[in-house]
Amino acid sequence: MAADSADRNPAGPGTAGIAMPPSWPARIRALADGRLTPLVPKPSATVVLLRDGADGPQAYLLRRRGSMAFAAGLYAYPGGGVDPRDAEQPPAWAGPSPEEWAVRLGVDRATAQAVVCAAVRETFEEAGVLLAGPDADTVVAERDWTAERAALEAHELSFAEFLRKHDLVLRSDLLAGWARWITPAFEERRYDTWFFVAALPPGQRAASEVGEADRVTWLTPAEAVRGHAEGRYGMLPPTVTVLRELLPVRTAAEALAASADRTLTPVLGTAEVVGDRMTIRWSGYEELTIDGHYPEEGQP
């Protein structure tokens, strides 16, 4: 059945340009009936990289290639999953300690260390921006890191090994925690993702070409949110929500300062299906509600 006029944004304002997977209604029913065991979310980290522009801060966004298994064709921030080695092999470290990050992130020390490492490593792999330096007060000078980024992406060496090889320390003080989102329990892929904000270090440039992306761009939060509303920039709910939350800030430094007042309570969507009407809600984020008629897979 097609969505009727009573539907509330059946495409979902937080999911503009995204087709609802036909498997969702059946999975939501199975979860409600106890026939589906939710996958354990994989810990991951993503970084909203900011630089100051004439009209305020701009965020670095990449459009994931259409061949990607997750979020294909959507705009996202640099990010990815935690490497277990990052919990086991402590890198050289400057800034707030893993113990301090554990308190901030609401996890144990090893997990906090791995999450922060993932944030810095993925920003380096995907954007070419390295939040590390020879000491606690400087950042590394720009150079061609193509081979090193490829080796990290291929898991040929750990991030701690990379830093040790180049006599660098991870600058955790250049990161600020912003949010934490967990993929809804019914989905086929689930992530427990911490969102960080960071300013582009002086003397470094973000990559204009990324292996997992077919386009990269710098946009002010206002430009990105407006483009999303117009259907030009498809984004997952957490991506566009963070951009909306950044609308009031006037500089990258202001965004990092504002993060101190934010709680990192996990945001988790819940869903229900009644007949062929599917509703997905995120508590505290009513603007993201998906509410419409969606036939189950195989039905007309």
JSON list of N, CA and C in Angstrom, two decimals, residues 92-94 130-141 145 163 166-171 204:
[
{"chain": "A", "resi": 92, "resn": "ALA", "atom": "N", "xyz": [51.79, 5.74, 22.31]},
{"chain": "A", "resi": 92, "resn": "ALA", "atom": "CA", "xyz": [52.27, 6.95, 22.99]},
{"chain": "A", "resi": 92, "resn": "ALA", "atom": "C", "xyz": [51.12, 7.94, 23.01]},
{"chain": "A", "resi": 93, "resn": "TRP", "atom": "N", "xyz": [50.93, 8.59, 24.15]},
{"chain": "A", "resi": 93, "resn": "TRP", "atom": "CA", "xyz": [49.67, 9.31, 24.39]},
{"chain": "A", "resi": 93, "resn": "TRP", "atom": "C", "xyz": [49.93, 10.66, 25.02]},
{"chain": "A", "resi": 94, "resn": "ALA", "atom": "N", "xyz": [49.21, 11.70, 24.54]},
{"chain": "A", "resi": 94, "resn": "ALA", "atom": "CA", "xyz": [49.24, 13.02, 25.15]},
{"chain": "A", "resi": 94, "resn": "ALA", "atom": "C", "xyz": [47.82, 13.52, 25.26]},
{"chain": "A", "resi": 130, "resn": "LEU", "atom": "N", "xyz": [46.07, 13.87, 10.59]},
{"chain": "A", "resi": 130, "resn": "LEU", "atom": "CA", "xyz": [46.67, 13.11, 11.67]},
{"chain": "A", "resi": 130, "resn": "LEU", "atom": "C", "xyz": [46.69, 13.94, 12.96]},
{"chain": "A", "resi": 131, "resn": "LEU", "atom": "N", "xyz": [45.88, 13.52, 13.92]},
{"chain": "A", "resi": 131, "resn": "LEU", "atom": "CA", "xyz": [45.81, 14.20, 15.22]},
{"chain": "A", "resi": 131, "resn": "LEU", "atom": "C", "xyz": [46.88, 13.61, 16.14]},
{"chain": "A", "resi": 132, "resn": "ALA", "atom": "N", "xyz": [48.11, 13.85, 15.77]},
{"chain": "A", "resi": 132, "resn": "ALA", "atom": "CA", "xyz": [49.26, 13.34, 16.51]},
{"chain": "A", "resi": 132, "resn": "ALA", "atom": "C", "xyz": [50.44, 14.26, 16.23]},
{"chain": "A", "resi": 133, "resn": "GLY", "atom": "N", "xyz": [51.46, 14.17, 17.07]},
{"chain": "A", "resi": 133, "resn": "GLY", "atom": "CA", "xyz": [52.62, 15.02, 16.88]},
{"chain": "A", "resi": 133, "resn": "GLY", "atom": "C", "xyz": [53.85, 14.46, 17.57]},
{"chain": "A", "resi": 134, "resn": "PRO", "atom": "N", "xyz": [54.98, 15.11, 17.42]},
{"chain": "A", "resi": 134, "resn": "PRO", "atom": "CA", "xyz": [56.21, 14.63, 18.06]},
{"chain": "A", "resi": 134, "resn": "PRO", "atom": "C", "xyz": [56.21, 14.83, 19.56]},
{"chain": "A", "resi": 135, "resn": "ASP", "atom": "N", "xyz": [55.32, 15.69, 20.06]},
{"chain": "A", "resi": 135, "resn": "ASP", "atom": "CA", "xyz": [55.23, 15.91, 21.50]},
{"chain": "A", "resi": 135, "resn": "ASP", "atom": "C", "xyz": [53.80, 16.35, 21.84]},
{"chain": "A", "resi": 136, "resn": "ALA", "atom": "N", "xyz": [53.57, 16.68, 23.10]},
{"chain": "A", "resi": 136, "resn": "ALA", "atom": "CA", "xyz": [52.23, 16.99, 23.57]},
{"chain": "A", "resi": 136, "resn": "ALA", "atom": "C", "xyz": [51.73, 18.36, 23.14]},
{"chain": "A", "resi": 137, "resn": "ASP", "atom": "N", "xyz": [52.58, 19.17, 22.52]},
{"chain": "A", "resi": 137, "resn": "ASP", "atom": "CA", "xyz": [52.20, 20.54, 22.21]},
{"chain": "A", "resi": 137, "resn": "ASP", "atom": "C", "xyz": [52.16, 20.86, 20.72]},
{"chain": "A", "resi": 138, "resn": "THR", "atom": "N", "xyz": [52.55, 19.92, 19.88]},
{"chain": "A", "resi": 138, "resn": "THR", "atom": "CA", "xyz": [52.60, 20.19, 18.45]},
{"chain": "A", "resi": 138, "resn": "THR", "atom": "C", "xyz": [51.90, 19.08, 17.67]},
{"chain": "A", "resi": 139, "resn": "VAL", "atom": "N", "xyz": [51.64, 19.35, 16.40]},
{"chain": "A", "resi": 139, "resn": "VAL", "atom": "CA", "xyz": [51.10, 18.33, 15.51]},
{"chain": "A", "resi": 139, "resn": "VAL", "atom": "C", "xyz": [52.10, 18.08, 14.39]},
{"chain": "A", "resi": 140, "resn": "VAL", "atom": "N", "xyz": [52.03, 16.91, 13.83]},
{"chain": "A", "resi": 140, "resn": "VAL", "atom": "CA", "xyz": [52.98, 16.52, 12.79]},
{"chain": "A", "resi": 140, "resn": "VAL", "atom": "C", "xyz": [52.78, 17.40, 11.56]},
{"chain": "A", "resi": 141, "resn": "ALA", "atom": "N", "xyz": [53.86, 17.70, 10.87]},
{"chain": "A", "resi": 141, "resn": "ALA", "atom": "CA", "xyz": [53.80, 18.48, 9.64]},
{"chain": "A", "resi": 141, "resn": "ALA", "atom": "C", "xyz": [53.19, 17.63, 8.53]},
{"chain": "A", "resi": 145, "resn": "TRP", "atom": "N", "xyz": [51.49, 10.56, 3.29]},
{"chain": "A", "resi": 145, "resn": "TRP", "atom": "CA", "xyz": [51.31, 9.38, 4.12]},
{"chain": "A", "resi": 145, "resn": "TRP", "atom": "C", "xyz": [50.56, 8.26, 3.38]},
{"chain": "A", "resi": 163, "resn": "LEU", "atom": "N", "xyz": [52.50, 4.82, 15.16]},
{"chain": "A", "resi": 163, "resn": "LEU", "atom": "CA", "xyz": [52.96, 5.98, 15.92]},
{"chain": "A", "resi": 163, "resn": "LEU", "atom": "C", "xyz": [54.38, 5.76, 16.44]},
{"chain": "A", "resi": 166, "resn": "HIS", "atom": "N", "xyz": [57.13, 6.23, 13.87]},
{"chain": "A", "resi": 166, "resn": "HIS", "atom": "CA", "xyz": [57.40, 7.60, 13.45]},
{"chain": "A", "resi": 166, "resn": "HIS", "atom": "C", "xyz": [57.61, 8.55, 14.64]},
{"chain": "A", "resi": 167, "resn": "ASP", "atom": "N", "xyz": [57.81, 7.97, 15.82]},
{"chain": "A", "resi": 167, "resn": "ASP", "atom": "CA", "xyz": [58.09, 8.77, 17.03]},
{"chain": "A", "resi": 167, "resn": "ASP", "atom": "C", "xyz": [57.02, 9.84, 17.27]},
{"chain": "A", "resi": 168, "resn": "LEU", "atom": "N", "xyz": [55.76, 9.41, 17.20]},
{"chain": "A", "resi": 168, "resn": "LEU", "atom": "CA", "xyz": [54.64, 10.32, 17.37]},
{"chain": "A", "resi": 168, "resn": "LEU", "atom": "C", "xyz": [53.80, 9.93, 18.59]},
{"chain": "A", "resi": 169, "resn": "VAL", "atom": "N", "xyz": [53.12, 10.93, 19.14]},
{"chain": "A", "resi": 169, "resn": "VAL", "atom": "CA", "xyz": [52.20, 10.67, 20.24]},
{"chain": "A", "resi": 169, "resn": "VAL", "atom": "C", "xyz": [50.79, 11.06, 19.80]},
{"chain": "A", "resi": 170, "resn": "LEU", "atom": "N", "xyz": [49.82, 10.25, 20.18]},
{"chain": "A", "resi": 170, "resn": "LEU", "atom": "CA", "xyz": [48.42, 10.55, 19.90]},
{"chain": "A", "resi": 170, "resn": "LEU", "atom": "C", "xyz": [48.00, 11.77, 20.72]},
{"chain": "A", "resi": 171, "resn": "ARG", "atom": "N", "xyz": [47.37, 12.75, 20.09]},
{"chain": "A", "resi": 171, "resn": "ARG", "atom": "CA", "xyz": [46.93, 13.97, 20.76]},
{"chain": "A", "resi": 171, "resn": "ARG", "atom": "C", "xyz": [45.44, 13.86, 21.10]},
{"chain": "A", "resi": 204, "resn": "GLN", "atom": "N", "xyz": [47.83, 21.26, 8.13]},
{"chain": "A", "resi": 204, "resn": "GLN", "atom": "CA", "xyz": [47.39, 20.02, 7.52]},
{"chain": "A", "resi": 204, "resn": "GLN", "atom": "C", "xyz": [46.20, 20.29, 6.60]}
]
